[in-house]
Amino acid sequence: YDCARLRGLLRADEFDRVFAFLGFEFELEDGGSDYYSVTTEPLPRPTTFLVALLRQQFMKLAGKKHGYLERVLNLADSQISRLLKIYADTSQTVMTPLPLPYCHLCRLLMVCFLLVYMTQLQPRLGIVANIMVPMLLAFAFFGIDAIATEIEDPLGDDPSDLDTLTVISQLELEGVALLKLHEDGALESFQFVQAPTAYL
């Protein structure tokens, strides 16, 4: 089911590159039928599972000499809850598409307004009112529409999208730095993996 959802968000070539990078295999059953069998077993989402592991680590360190006092666990719980809420809001932003009829209606009304506006021009008002003002209006309306389309989904690889990879990289570097300062043996479990050039 998750594979089918991911396929709906990506083009065919992007989908193939992602699954080749992850090492998964995904084939449509029955030669691409309209109906697919999906599992309905309750499985934990990776993010929820990782947050549960994070909370478990907080609990292990509470009350130890190298840890922190138990009375600060409520602060950690509130931050974890905030993290889950941010994740849920981000997922909702990505998964909620702009209604296509609404988009078509806005563009149709915009074109109709510009066409009707042109019929009300009077030659005696001069070149500014008859040429420059309609041109500026069309430029403004179509520019706003293009910007709205561009920022509809702020998460991705487009130049105008949010730079989430830098934030993720900073979080990884800070986590590794904390492990080095703590001289934790878990540091040996981490391995740097170079992403393919197609994703850079």
Coordinates of C-alpha atoms in Angstrom, one line a residue:
Y1 CA 0.0 0.0 0.0
D2 CA 2.8 2.4 0.9
C3 CA 4.5 1.6 -2.5
A4 CA 1.3 2.4 -4.3
R5 CA 1.0 5.7 -2.5
L6 CA 4.6 6.5 -3.2
R7 CA 4.1 5.7 -6.9
G8 CA 1.2 8.1 -7.0
L9 CA 3.5 10.9 -5.8
L10 CA 6.4 10.3 -8.2
R11 CA 6.9 10.0 -11.9
A12 CA 7.8 6.5 -13.2
D13 CA 11.5 7.3 -13.6
E14 CA 11.7 8.9 -10.1
F15 CA 9.9 5.9 -8.6
D16 CA 12.3 3.4 -10.3
R17 CA 15.4 5.4 -9.0
V18 CA 14.1 5.5 -5.4
F19 CA 13.4 1.8 -5.3
A20 CA 16.7 1.0 -7.0
F21 CA 18.5 3.1 -4.4
L22 CA 16.7 1.5 -1.5
G23 CA 17.1 -2.0 -2.9
F24 CA 13.4 -2.8 -3.0
E25 CA 11.5 -4.6 -5.8
F26 CA 8.0 -3.5 -6.7
E27 CA 5.9 -5.0 -9.5
L28 CA 2.2 -4.5 -10.2
E29 CA 0.1 -7.6 -9.9
D30 CA -2.0 -9.0 -12.8
G31 CA -0.2 -6.9 -15.3
G32 CA -1.4 -3.6 -14.0
S33 CA -5.0 -4.3 -13.0
D34 CA -7.3 -1.6 -11.6
Y35 CA -7.6 -3.5 -8.3
Y36 CA -4.7 -4.5 -6.1
S37 CA -4.6 -6.6 -3.0
V38 CA -3.3 -4.7 0.0
T39 CA -2.7 -5.8 3.6
T40 CA -4.8 -4.2 6.3
E41 CA -2.7 -5.4 9.2
P42 CA -1.9 -2.5 11.6
L43 CA 1.8 -1.8 11.1
P44 CA 3.6 1.0 12.9
R45 CA 4.8 3.9 10.7
P46 CA 8.6 4.3 10.6
T47 CA 8.4 7.8 12.2
T48 CA 6.2 6.6 15.1
F49 CA 8.5 3.7 15.6
L50 CA 11.6 5.9 15.7
V51 CA 9.9 8.4 18.1
A52 CA 9.1 5.4 20.4
L53 CA 12.7 4.3 20.3
L54 CA 13.8 7.9 21.1
R55 CA 11.5 8.0 24.1
Q56 CA 12.8 4.7 25.3
Q57 CA 16.3 6.0 25.2
F58 CA 15.2 9.0 27.3
M59 CA 13.7 6.6 29.9
K60 CA 17.0 4.5 30.0
L61 CA 19.1 7.6 30.8
A62 CA 16.8 9.0 33.5
G63 CA 18.1 8.8 37.0
K64 CA 21.6 7.6 36.0
K65 CA 24.8 9.4 36.9
H66 CA 25.6 10.2 33.3
G67 CA 22.0 10.9 32.5
Y68 CA 19.5 13.5 33.8
L69 CA 17.0 13.8 36.6
E70 CA 13.6 12.0 36.2
R71 CA 11.7 15.2 36.7
V72 CA 12.7 16.5 33.3
L73 CA 11.1 13.6 31.5
N74 CA 7.9 15.6 31.2
L75 CA 9.8 18.2 29.2
A76 CA 11.1 15.4 26.9
D77 CA 7.6 14.0 26.5
S78 CA 6.2 17.5 25.5
Q79 CA 9.0 17.9 22.9
I80 CA 8.4 14.5 21.5
S81 CA 4.7 15.2 21.2
R82 CA 5.5 18.5 19.5
L83 CA 7.8 16.6 17.1
L84 CA 5.0 14.2 16.2
K85 CA 2.5 17.0 15.6
I86 CA 5.0 18.8 13.3
Y87 CA 5.4 15.5 11.4
A88 CA 1.6 15.1 11.1
D89 CA 1.2 18.7 9.9
T90 CA 4.0 18.2 7.3
S91 CA 2.5 14.9 6.1
Q92 CA -0.9 16.6 5.8
T93 CA 0.5 19.4 3.8
V94 CA 2.2 17.0 1.4
M95 CA -0.7 14.6 1.0
T96 CA -3.5 17.1 0.6
P97 CA -3.6 18.2 -3.1
L98 CA -5.0 21.4 -4.4
P99 CA -8.5 20.7 -5.8
L100 CA -8.1 20.7 -9.6
P101 CA -11.6 22.2 -10.3
Y102 CA -10.8 25.1 -8.0
C103 CA -7.5 25.7 -9.8
H104 CA -9.2 25.6 -13.2
L105 CA -12.0 28.0 -12.0
C106 CA -9.5 30.5 -10.7
R107 CA -7.6 30.6 -14.0
L108 CA -10.8 30.7 -16.1
L109 CA -12.1 33.7 -14.0
M110 CA -8.7 35.4 -14.4
V111 CA -8.7 35.0 -18.2
C112 CA -12.3 36.1 -18.4
F113 CA -11.6 39.3 -16.3
L114 CA -8.7 40.2 -18.5
L115 CA -10.7 39.7 -21.7
V116 CA -13.7 41.7 -20.4
Y117 CA -11.3 44.4 -19.2
M118 CA -9.9 44.8 -22.7
T119 CA -13.4 45.5 -24.1
Q120 CA -13.8 48.5 -21.8
L121 CA -10.7 50.3 -23.0
Q122 CA -11.1 53.7 -24.6
P123 CA -8.6 54.9 -27.2
R124 CA -8.8 58.5 -26.1
L125 CA -7.2 57.6 -22.7
G126 CA -3.8 57.1 -24.3
I127 CA -1.2 54.5 -24.5
V128 CA -0.7 54.1 -20.8
A129 CA -4.3 53.2 -20.0
N130 CA -4.8 51.1 -23.1
I131 CA -1.5 49.1 -23.3
M132 CA 0.6 49.5 -20.1
V133 CA -2.1 49.0 -17.5
P134 CA -3.6 45.8 -19.1
M135 CA -0.1 44.4 -19.6
L136 CA 0.7 45.1 -15.9
L137 CA -2.5 43.5 -14.7
A138 CA -2.0 40.4 -16.8
F139 CA 1.6 40.2 -15.6
A140 CA 0.5 40.5 -11.9
F141 CA -2.4 38.0 -12.1
F142 CA -0.4 35.3 -14.0
G143 CA 2.6 35.9 -11.8
I144 CA 0.6 35.4 -8.6
D145 CA -0.9 32.2 -10.2
A146 CA 2.6 30.9 -11.1
I147 CA 3.9 31.6 -7.6
A148 CA 0.9 30.0 -5.9
T149 CA 1.5 26.9 -8.1
E150 CA 5.2 26.9 -7.2
I151 CA 4.7 27.1 -3.4
E152 CA 1.7 24.7 -3.3
D153 CA 4.1 21.9 -2.0
P154 CA 7.1 23.5 -0.2
L155 CA 8.8 20.1 0.3
G156 CA 10.8 18.6 -2.6
D157 CA 13.8 19.2 -4.8
D158 CA 12.7 22.3 -6.7
P159 CA 14.8 25.5 -6.3
S160 CA 11.9 27.3 -4.4
D161 CA 11.3 24.4 -2.0
L162 CA 12.4 24.4 1.6
D163 CA 16.0 23.3 2.2
T164 CA 15.2 20.3 4.3
L165 CA 18.4 18.4 3.4
T166 CA 20.5 21.0 5.2
V167 CA 18.4 20.7 8.3
I168 CA 18.7 16.9 8.2
S169 CA 22.4 17.1 7.7
Q170 CA 22.8 19.5 10.6
L171 CA 20.8 17.2 12.9
E172 CA 23.0 14.2 11.8
L173 CA 26.2 16.2 12.5
E174 CA 25.0 17.3 15.9
G175 CA 24.0 13.7 16.8
V176 CA 27.4 12.3 15.8
A177 CA 29.2 15.2 17.7
L178 CA 27.2 14.3 20.9
L179 CA 28.2 10.6 20.5
K180 CA 31.9 11.6 20.1
L181 CA 31.8 13.8 23.2
H182 CA 30.1 11.0 25.1
E183 CA 32.6 8.4 23.7
D184 CA 29.6 6.2 23.0
G185 CA 30.3 2.8 21.4
A186 CA 27.2 3.3 19.3
L187 CA 29.2 5.6 17.1
E188 CA 30.8 2.6 15.5
S189 CA 27.4 1.5 14.2
F190 CA 27.0 4.6 12.0
Q191 CA 28.3 4.5 8.4
F192 CA 28.5 7.3 5.9
V193 CA 26.7 6.5 2.6
Q194 CA 27.3 8.6 -0.4
A195 CA 24.0 9.4 -2.2
P196 CA 23.9 8.9 -5.9
T197 CA 24.6 12.0 -8.0
A198 CA 21.0 12.0 -9.3
Y199 CA 19.9 13.0 -5.8
L200 CA 22.5 15.7 -5.2

